[in-house]
PDB file of C-alpha atoms in Angstrom:
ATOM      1  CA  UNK A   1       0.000   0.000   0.000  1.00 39.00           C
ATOM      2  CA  UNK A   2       1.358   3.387  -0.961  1.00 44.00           C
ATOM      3  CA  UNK A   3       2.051   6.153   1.433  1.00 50.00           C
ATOM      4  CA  UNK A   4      -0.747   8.743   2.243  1.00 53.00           C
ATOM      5  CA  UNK A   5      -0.498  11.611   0.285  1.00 58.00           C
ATOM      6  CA  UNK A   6       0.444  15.116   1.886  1.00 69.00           C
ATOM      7  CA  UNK A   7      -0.582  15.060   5.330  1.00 87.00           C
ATOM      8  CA  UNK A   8      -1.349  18.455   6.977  1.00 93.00           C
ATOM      9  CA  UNK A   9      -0.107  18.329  10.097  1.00 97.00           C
ATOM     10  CA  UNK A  10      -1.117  20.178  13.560  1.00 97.00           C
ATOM     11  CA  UNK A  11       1.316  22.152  14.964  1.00 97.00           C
ATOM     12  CA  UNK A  12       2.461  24.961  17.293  1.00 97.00           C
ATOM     13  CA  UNK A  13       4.837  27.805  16.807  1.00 97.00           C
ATOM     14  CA  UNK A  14       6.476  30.021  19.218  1.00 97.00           C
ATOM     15  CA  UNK A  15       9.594  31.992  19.086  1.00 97.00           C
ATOM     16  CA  UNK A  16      12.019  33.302  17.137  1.00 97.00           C
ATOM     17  CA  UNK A  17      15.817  31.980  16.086  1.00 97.00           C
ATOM     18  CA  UNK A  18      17.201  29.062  15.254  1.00 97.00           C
ATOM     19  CA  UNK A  19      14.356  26.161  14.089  1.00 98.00           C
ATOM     20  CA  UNK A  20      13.865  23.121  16.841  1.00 98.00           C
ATOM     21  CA  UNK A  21      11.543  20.536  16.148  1.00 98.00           C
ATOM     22  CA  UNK A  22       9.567  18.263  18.536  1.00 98.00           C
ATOM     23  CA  UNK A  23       8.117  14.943  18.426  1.00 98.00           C
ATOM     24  CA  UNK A  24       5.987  13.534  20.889  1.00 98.00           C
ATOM     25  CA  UNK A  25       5.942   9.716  22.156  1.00 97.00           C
ATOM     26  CA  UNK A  26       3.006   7.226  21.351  1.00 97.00           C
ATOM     27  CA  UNK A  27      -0.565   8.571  23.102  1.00 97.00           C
ATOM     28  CA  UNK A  28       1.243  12.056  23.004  1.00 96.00           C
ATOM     29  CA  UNK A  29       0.461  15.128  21.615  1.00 96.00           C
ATOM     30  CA  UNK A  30       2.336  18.117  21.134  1.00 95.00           C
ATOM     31  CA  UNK A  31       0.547  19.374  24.656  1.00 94.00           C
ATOM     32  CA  UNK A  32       2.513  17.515  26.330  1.00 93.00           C
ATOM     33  CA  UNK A  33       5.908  19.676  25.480  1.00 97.00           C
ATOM     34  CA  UNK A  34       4.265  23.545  25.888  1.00 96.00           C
ATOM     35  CA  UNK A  35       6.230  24.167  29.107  1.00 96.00           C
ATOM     36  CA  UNK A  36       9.535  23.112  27.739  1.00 97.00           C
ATOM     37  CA  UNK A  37       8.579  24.604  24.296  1.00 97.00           C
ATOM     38  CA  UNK A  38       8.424  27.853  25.957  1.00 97.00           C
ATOM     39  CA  UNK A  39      11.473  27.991  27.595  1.00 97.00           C
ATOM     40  CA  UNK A  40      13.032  27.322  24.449  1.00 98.00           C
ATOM     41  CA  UNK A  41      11.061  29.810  22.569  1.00 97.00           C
ATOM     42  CA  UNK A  42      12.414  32.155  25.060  1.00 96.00           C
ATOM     43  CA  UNK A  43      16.391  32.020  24.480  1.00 93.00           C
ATOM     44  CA  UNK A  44      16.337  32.435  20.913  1.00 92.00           C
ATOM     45  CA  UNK A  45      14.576  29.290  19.380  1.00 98.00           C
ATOM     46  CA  UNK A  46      11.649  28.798  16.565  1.00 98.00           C
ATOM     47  CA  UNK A  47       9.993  26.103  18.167  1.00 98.00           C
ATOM     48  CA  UNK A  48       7.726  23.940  16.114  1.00 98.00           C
ATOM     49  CA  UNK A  49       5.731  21.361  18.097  1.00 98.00           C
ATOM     50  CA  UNK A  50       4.175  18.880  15.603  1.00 98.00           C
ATOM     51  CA  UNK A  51       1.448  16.286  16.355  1.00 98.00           C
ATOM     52  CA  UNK A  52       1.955  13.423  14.525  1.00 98.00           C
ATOM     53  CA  UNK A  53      -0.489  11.311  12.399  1.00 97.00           C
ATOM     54  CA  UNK A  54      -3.180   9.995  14.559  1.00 98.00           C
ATOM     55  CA  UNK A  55      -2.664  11.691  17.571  1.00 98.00           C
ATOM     56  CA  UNK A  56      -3.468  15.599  19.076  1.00 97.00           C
ATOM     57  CA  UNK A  57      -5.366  17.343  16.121  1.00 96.00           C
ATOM     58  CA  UNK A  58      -3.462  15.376  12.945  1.00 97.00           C
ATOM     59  CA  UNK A  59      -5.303  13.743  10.513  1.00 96.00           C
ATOM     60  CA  UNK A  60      -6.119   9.785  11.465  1.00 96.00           C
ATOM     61  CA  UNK A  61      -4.884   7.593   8.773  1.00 96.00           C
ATOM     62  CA  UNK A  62      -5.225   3.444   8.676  1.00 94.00           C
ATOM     63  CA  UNK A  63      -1.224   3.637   7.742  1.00 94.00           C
ATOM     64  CA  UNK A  64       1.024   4.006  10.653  1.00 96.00           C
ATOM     65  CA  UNK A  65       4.113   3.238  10.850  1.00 96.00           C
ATOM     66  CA  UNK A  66       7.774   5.220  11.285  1.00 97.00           C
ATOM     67  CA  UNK A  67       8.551   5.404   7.272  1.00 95.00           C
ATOM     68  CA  UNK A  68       5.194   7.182   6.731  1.00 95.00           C
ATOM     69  CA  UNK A  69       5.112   9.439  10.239  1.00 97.00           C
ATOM     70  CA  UNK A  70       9.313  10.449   9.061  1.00 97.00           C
ATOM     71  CA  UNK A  71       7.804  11.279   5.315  1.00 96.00           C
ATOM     72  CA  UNK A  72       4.975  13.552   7.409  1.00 97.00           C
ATOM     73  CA  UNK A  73       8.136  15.618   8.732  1.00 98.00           C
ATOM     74  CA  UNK A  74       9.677  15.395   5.724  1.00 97.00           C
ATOM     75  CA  UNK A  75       6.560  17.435   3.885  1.00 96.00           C
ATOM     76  CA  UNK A  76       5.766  19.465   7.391  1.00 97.00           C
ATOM     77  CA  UNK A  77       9.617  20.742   7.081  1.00 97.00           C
ATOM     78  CA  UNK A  78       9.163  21.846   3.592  1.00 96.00           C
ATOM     79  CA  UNK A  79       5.672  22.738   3.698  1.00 96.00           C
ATOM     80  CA  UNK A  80       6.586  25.782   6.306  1.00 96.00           C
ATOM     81  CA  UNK A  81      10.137  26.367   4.568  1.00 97.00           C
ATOM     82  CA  UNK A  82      12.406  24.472   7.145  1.00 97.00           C
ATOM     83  CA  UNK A  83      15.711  23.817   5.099  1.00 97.00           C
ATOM     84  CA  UNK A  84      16.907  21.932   8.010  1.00 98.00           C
ATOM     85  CA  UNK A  85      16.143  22.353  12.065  1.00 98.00           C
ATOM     86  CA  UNK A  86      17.280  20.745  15.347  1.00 98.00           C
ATOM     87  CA  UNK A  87      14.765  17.861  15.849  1.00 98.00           C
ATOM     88  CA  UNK A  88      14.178  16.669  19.598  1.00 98.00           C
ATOM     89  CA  UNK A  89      12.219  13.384  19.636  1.00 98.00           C
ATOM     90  CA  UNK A  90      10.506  11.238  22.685  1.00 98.00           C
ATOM     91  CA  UNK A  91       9.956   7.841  22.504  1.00 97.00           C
ATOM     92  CA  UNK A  92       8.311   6.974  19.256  1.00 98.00           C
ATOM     93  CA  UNK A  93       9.026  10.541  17.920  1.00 98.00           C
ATOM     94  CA  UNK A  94      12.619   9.658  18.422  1.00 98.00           C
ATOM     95  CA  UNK A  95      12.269   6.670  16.390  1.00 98.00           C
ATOM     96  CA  UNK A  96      10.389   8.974  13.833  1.00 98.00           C
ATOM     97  CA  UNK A  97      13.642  11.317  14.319  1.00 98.00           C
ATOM     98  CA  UNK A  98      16.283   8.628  13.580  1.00 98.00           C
ATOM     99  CA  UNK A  99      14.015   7.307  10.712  1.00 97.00           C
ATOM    100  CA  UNK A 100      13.992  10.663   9.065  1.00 98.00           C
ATOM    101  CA  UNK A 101      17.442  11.346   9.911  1.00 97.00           C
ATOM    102  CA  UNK A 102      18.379   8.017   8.141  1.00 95.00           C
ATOM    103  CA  UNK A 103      16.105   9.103   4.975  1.00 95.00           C
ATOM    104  CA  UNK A 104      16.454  12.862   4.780  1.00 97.00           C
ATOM    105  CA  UNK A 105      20.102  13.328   6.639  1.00 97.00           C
ATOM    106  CA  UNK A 106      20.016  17.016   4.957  1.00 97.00           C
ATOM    107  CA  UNK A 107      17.267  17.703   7.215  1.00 98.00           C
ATOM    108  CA  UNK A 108      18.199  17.368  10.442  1.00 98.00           C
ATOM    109  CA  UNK A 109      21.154  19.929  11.748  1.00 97.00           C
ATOM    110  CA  UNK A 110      21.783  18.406  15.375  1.00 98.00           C
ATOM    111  CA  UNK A 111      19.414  15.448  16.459  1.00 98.00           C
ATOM    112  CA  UNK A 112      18.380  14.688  20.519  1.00 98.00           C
ATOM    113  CA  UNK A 113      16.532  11.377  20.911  1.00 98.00           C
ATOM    114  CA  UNK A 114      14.834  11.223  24.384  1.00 98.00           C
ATOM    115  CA  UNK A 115      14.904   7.422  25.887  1.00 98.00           C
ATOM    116  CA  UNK A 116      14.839   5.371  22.634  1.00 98.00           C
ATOM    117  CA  UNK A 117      17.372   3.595  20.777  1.00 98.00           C
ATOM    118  CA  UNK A 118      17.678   2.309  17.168  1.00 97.00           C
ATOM    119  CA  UNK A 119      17.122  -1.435  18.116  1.00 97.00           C
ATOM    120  CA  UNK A 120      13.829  -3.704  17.978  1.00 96.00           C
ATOM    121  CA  UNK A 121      12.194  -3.906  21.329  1.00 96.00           C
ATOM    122  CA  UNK A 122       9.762  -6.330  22.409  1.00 94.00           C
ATOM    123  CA  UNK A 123       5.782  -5.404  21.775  1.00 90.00           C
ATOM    124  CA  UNK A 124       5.450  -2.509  24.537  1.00 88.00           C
ATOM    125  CA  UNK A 125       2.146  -0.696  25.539  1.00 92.00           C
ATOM    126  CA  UNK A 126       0.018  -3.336  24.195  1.00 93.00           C
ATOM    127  CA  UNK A 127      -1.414  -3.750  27.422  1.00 93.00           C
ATOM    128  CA  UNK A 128      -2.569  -0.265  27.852  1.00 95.00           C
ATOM    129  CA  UNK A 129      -4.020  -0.310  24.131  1.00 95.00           C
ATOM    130  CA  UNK A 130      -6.055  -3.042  24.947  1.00 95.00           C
ATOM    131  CA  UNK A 131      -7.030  -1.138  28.452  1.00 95.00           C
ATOM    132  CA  UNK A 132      -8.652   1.661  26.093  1.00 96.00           C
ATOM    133  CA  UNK A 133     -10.131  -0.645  23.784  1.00 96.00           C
ATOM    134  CA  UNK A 134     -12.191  -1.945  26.505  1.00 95.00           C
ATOM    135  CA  UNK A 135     -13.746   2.043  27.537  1.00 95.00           C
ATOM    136  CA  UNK A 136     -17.035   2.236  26.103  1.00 94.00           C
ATOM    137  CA  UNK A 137     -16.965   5.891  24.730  1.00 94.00           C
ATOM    138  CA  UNK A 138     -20.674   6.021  24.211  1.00 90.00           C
ATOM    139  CA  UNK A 139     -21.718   4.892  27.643  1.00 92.00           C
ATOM    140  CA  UNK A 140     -19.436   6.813  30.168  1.00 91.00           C
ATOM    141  CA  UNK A 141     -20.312  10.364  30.563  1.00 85.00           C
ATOM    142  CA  UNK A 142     -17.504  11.891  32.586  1.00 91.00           C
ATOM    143  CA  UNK A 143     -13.648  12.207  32.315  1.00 91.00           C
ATOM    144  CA  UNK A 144     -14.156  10.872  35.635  1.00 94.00           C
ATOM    145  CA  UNK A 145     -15.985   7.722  34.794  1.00 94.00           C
ATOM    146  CA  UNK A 146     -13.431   7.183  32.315  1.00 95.00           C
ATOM    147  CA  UNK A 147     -10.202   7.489  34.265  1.00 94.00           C
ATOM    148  CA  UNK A 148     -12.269   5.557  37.028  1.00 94.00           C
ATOM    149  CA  UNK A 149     -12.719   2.225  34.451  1.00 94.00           C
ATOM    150  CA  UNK A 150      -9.157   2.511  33.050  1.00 95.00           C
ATOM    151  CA  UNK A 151      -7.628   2.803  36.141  1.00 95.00           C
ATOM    152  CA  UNK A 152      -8.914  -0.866  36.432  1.00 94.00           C
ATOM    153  CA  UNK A 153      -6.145  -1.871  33.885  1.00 93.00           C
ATOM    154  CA  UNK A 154      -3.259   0.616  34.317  1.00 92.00           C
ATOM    155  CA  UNK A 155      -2.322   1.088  37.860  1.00 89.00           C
ATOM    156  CA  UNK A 156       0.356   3.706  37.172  1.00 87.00           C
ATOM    157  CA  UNK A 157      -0.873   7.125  37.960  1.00 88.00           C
ATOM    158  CA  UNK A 158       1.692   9.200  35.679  1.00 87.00           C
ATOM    159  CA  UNK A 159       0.364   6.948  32.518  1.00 89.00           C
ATOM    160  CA  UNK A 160      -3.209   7.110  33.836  1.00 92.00           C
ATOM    161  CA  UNK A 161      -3.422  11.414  33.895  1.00 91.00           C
ATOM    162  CA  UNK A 162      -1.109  11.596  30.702  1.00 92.00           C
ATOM    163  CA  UNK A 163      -3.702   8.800  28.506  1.00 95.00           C
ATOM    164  CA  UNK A 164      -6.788  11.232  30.021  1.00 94.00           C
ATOM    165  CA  UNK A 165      -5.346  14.177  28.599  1.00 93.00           C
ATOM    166  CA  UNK A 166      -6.294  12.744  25.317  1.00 96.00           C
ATOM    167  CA  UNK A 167      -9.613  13.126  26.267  1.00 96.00           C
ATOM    168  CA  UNK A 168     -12.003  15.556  24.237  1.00 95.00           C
ATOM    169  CA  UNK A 169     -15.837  16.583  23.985  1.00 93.00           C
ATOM    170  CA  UNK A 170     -16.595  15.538  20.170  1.00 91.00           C
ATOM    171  CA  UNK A 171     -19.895  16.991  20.526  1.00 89.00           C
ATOM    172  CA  UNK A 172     -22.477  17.952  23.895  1.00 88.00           C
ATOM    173  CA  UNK A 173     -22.617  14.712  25.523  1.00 86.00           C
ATOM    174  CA  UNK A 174     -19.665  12.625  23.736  1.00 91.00           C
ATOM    175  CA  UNK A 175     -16.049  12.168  24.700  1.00 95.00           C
ATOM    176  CA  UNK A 176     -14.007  10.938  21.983  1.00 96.00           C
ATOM    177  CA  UNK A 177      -9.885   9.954  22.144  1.00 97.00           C
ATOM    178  CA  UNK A 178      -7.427  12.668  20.050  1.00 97.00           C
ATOM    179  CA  UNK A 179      -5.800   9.858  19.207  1.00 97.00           C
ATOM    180  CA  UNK A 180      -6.687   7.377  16.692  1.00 98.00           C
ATOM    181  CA  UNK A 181      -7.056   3.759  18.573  1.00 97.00           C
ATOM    182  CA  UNK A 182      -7.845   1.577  15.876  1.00 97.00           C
ATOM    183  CA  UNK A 183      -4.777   1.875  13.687  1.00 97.00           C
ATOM    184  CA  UNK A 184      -2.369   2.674  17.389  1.00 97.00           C
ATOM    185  CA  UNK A 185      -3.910  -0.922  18.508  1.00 97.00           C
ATOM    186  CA  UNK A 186      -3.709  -2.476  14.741  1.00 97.00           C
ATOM    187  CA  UNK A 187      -0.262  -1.336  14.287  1.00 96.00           C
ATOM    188  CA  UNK A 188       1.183  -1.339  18.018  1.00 96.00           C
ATOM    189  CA  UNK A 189       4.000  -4.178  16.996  1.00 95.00           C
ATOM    190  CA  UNK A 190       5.410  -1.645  14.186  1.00 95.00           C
ATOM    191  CA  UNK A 191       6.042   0.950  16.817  1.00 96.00           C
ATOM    192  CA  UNK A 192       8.554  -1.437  18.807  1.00 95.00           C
ATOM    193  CA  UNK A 193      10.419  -2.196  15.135  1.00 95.00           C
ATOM    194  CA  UNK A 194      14.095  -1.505  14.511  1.00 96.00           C
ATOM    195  CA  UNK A 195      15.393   1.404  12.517  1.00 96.00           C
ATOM    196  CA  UNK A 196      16.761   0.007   9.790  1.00 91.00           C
ATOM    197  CA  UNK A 197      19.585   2.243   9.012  1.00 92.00           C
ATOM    198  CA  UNK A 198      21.999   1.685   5.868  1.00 92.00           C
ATOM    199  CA  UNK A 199      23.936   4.415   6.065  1.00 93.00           C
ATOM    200  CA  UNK A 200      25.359   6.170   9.564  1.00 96.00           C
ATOM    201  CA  UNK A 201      23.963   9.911  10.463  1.00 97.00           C
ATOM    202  CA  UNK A 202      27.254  11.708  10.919  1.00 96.00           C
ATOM    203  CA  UNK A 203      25.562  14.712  12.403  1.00 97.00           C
ATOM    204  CA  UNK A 204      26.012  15.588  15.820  1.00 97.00           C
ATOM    205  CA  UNK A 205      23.622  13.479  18.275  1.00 98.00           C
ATOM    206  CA  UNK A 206      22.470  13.492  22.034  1.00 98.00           C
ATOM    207  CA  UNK A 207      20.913  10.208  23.520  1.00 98.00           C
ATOM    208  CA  UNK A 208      19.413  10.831  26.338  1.00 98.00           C
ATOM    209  CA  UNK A 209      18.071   7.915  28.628  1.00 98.00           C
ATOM    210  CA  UNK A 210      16.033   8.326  32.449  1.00 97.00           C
ATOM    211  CA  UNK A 211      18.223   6.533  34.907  1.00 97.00           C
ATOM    212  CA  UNK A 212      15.272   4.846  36.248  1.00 96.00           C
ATOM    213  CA  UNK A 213      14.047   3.423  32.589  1.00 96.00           C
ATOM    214  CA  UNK A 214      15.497   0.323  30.664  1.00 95.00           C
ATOM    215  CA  UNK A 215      14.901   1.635  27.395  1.00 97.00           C
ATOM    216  CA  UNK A 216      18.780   2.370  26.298  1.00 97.00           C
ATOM    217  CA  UNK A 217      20.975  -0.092  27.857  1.00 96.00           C
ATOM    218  CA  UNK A 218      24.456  -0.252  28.179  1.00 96.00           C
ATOM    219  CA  UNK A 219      24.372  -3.329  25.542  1.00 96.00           C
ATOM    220  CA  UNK A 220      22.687  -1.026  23.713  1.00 97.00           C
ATOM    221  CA  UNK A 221      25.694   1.856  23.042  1.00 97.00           C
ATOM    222  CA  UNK A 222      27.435   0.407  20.567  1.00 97.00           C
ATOM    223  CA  UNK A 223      24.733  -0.030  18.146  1.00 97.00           C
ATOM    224  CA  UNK A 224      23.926   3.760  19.247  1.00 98.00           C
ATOM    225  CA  UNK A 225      27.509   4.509  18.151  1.00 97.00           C
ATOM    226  CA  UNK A 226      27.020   2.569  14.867  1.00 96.00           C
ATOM    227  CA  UNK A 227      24.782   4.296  13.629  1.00 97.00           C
ATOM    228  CA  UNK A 228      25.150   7.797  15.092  1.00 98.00           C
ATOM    229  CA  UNK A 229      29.312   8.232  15.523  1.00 97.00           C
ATOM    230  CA  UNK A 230      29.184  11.250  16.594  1.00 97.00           C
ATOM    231  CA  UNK A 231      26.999  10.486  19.311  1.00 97.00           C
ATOM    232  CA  UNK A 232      26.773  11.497  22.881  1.00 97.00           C
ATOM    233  CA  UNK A 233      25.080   9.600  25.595  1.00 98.00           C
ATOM    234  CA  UNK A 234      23.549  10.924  28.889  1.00 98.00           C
ATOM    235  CA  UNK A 235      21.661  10.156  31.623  1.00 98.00           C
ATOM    236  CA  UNK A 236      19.077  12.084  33.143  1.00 98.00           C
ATOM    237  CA  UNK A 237      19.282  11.653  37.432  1.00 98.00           C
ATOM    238  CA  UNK A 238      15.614  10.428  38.659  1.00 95.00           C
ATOM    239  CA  UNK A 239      14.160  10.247  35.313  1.00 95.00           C
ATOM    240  CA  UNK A 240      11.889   7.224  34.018  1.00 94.00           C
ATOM    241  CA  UNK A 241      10.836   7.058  30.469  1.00 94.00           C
ATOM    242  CA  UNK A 242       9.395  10.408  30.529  1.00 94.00           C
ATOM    243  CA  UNK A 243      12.880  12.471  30.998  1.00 96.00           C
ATOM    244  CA  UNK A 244      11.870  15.827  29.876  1.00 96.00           C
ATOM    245  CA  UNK A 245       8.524  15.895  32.301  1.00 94.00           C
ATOM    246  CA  UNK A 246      10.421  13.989  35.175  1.00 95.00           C
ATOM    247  CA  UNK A 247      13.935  16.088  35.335  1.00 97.00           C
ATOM    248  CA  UNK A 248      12.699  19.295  33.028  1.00 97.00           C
ATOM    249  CA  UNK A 249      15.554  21.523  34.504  1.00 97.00           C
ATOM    250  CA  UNK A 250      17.992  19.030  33.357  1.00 98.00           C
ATOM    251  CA  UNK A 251      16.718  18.087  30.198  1.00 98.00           C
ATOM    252  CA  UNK A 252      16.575  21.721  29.237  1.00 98.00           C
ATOM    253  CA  UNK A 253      19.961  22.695  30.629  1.00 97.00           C
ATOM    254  CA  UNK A 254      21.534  19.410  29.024  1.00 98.00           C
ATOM    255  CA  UNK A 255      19.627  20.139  25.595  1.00 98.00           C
ATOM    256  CA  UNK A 256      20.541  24.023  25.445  1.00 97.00           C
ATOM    257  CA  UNK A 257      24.280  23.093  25.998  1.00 97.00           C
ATOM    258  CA  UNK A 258      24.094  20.395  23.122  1.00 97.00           C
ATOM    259  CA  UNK A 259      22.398  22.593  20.643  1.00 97.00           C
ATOM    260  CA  UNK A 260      24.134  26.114  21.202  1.00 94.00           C
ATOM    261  CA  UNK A 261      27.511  24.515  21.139  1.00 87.00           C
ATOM    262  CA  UNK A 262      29.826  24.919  18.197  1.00 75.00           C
ATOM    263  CA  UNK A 263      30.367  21.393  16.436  1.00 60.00           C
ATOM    264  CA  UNK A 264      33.182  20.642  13.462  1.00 53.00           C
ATOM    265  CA  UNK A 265      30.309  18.014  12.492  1.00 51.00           C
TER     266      UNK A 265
END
């Protein structure tokens, strides 16, 4: 099947200087990155915070996987005239980050990639995709009630307030998802595939993993290094998965340094 044609994508704009890009994680949006997104905006950064295909307010599309969300950024970039920008990506946008850096190298000018490596994992957030499937939409009333059911399923209370943010009122009366849960469920094993890179992205690049999360491992560096040489790898103190909302001080400091400093690559 052929990829979607043009996809206009929602996004946010604030400041003014040198572009930076950001890409959400799975369930995200780009809500989820407005405080750090203004900090930016406010030392001398364009900040462009995209919503990717079927989540926030971007089109929902039966095609999901990283080649076609990287392509989306590749038409968002030159849509709004973006020669090339820093790109910050979380998660799955970090995998949409490396995918596009891999495809469209010219794009990207420095790359961070939040708690996410290059490598297949095994199937995650299945479990919590099936936990939504099982909310009946047209029977619970409240953002209460919801929360109420799906905290059921999903005992932790971070993942619990941040999958409830996705909530919306689709009309008087109805509560609908942002994001689109039939193709997230159908397609939930593509977002735990490899990058398959055949060329490196000699580029300047920050890794950054939470030292409480097992997402990049220490077996995992060298394939990091493989693929992204001129790599640097750091780890955010009392961080899980979610570095930028667990250490934001940190992940801001740490990302400012990267970015503003002079590179010979």
């Amino acid at each position: 099947m052929a990829l979607d044609i043009f996809m206009k994508l929602h996004f946010r704009k604030s400041g003014t200087g040198k572009p930076l890009m950001i890409l959400h994680g799975l369930f995200g949006s780009s809500d989820n990155w407005q405080t750090l997104a203004k900090k930016f905006a406010e030392i001398n950064f364009e900040v462009y915070l995209v919503d990717q295909r079927n989540h926030g307010r971007s089109p929902h599309s039966e095609l999901f996987s990283y080649q076609d969300m990287s392509e989306d950024i590749y038409e968002f970039m030159n849509d709004v005239k973006l020669d090339s920008a820093f790109v910050i990506g979380h998660s799955m946008g970090g995998k949409t980050a490396m995918e596009l850096a891999m495809n469209h190298p010219d794009k990207i000018s420095k790359l961070i990639v939040a708690d996410i490596s290059p490598k297949k994992y095994q199937v995650q957030n299945r479990d919590v995709a099936e936990a939504l499937l099982q909310i009946n939409l047209n029977e619970l009333k409240t953002r209460g009630e919801v929360e109420k059911q799906l905290a059921q399923k999903i005992s932790d209370t971070g993942t619990l307030q941040f999958l409830v943010k996705n909530l919306y009122w689709k009309e008087t009366g109805m509560l609908d998802w942002r994001f689109n849960l039939k193709a997230i469920s159908e397609n939930i094993e593509k977002m735990s595939d490899a990058i398959e890179f055949t060329h490196p992205f000699e580029k300047p690049a920050l890794f950054i993993r939470g030292e409480k999360s097992n997402y990049i491992s220490k077996e995992d560096e060298p394939l990091i290094k493989k693929y992204f040489p001129y790599a640097e790898i750091k780890t955010a103190p009392q961080s899980g998965h979610w570095v930028h909302a667990d250490n934001p001080e940190w992940f801001l400091k740490t990302s400012i340094k990267f970015l503003t400093i002079d590179s010979k690559h």
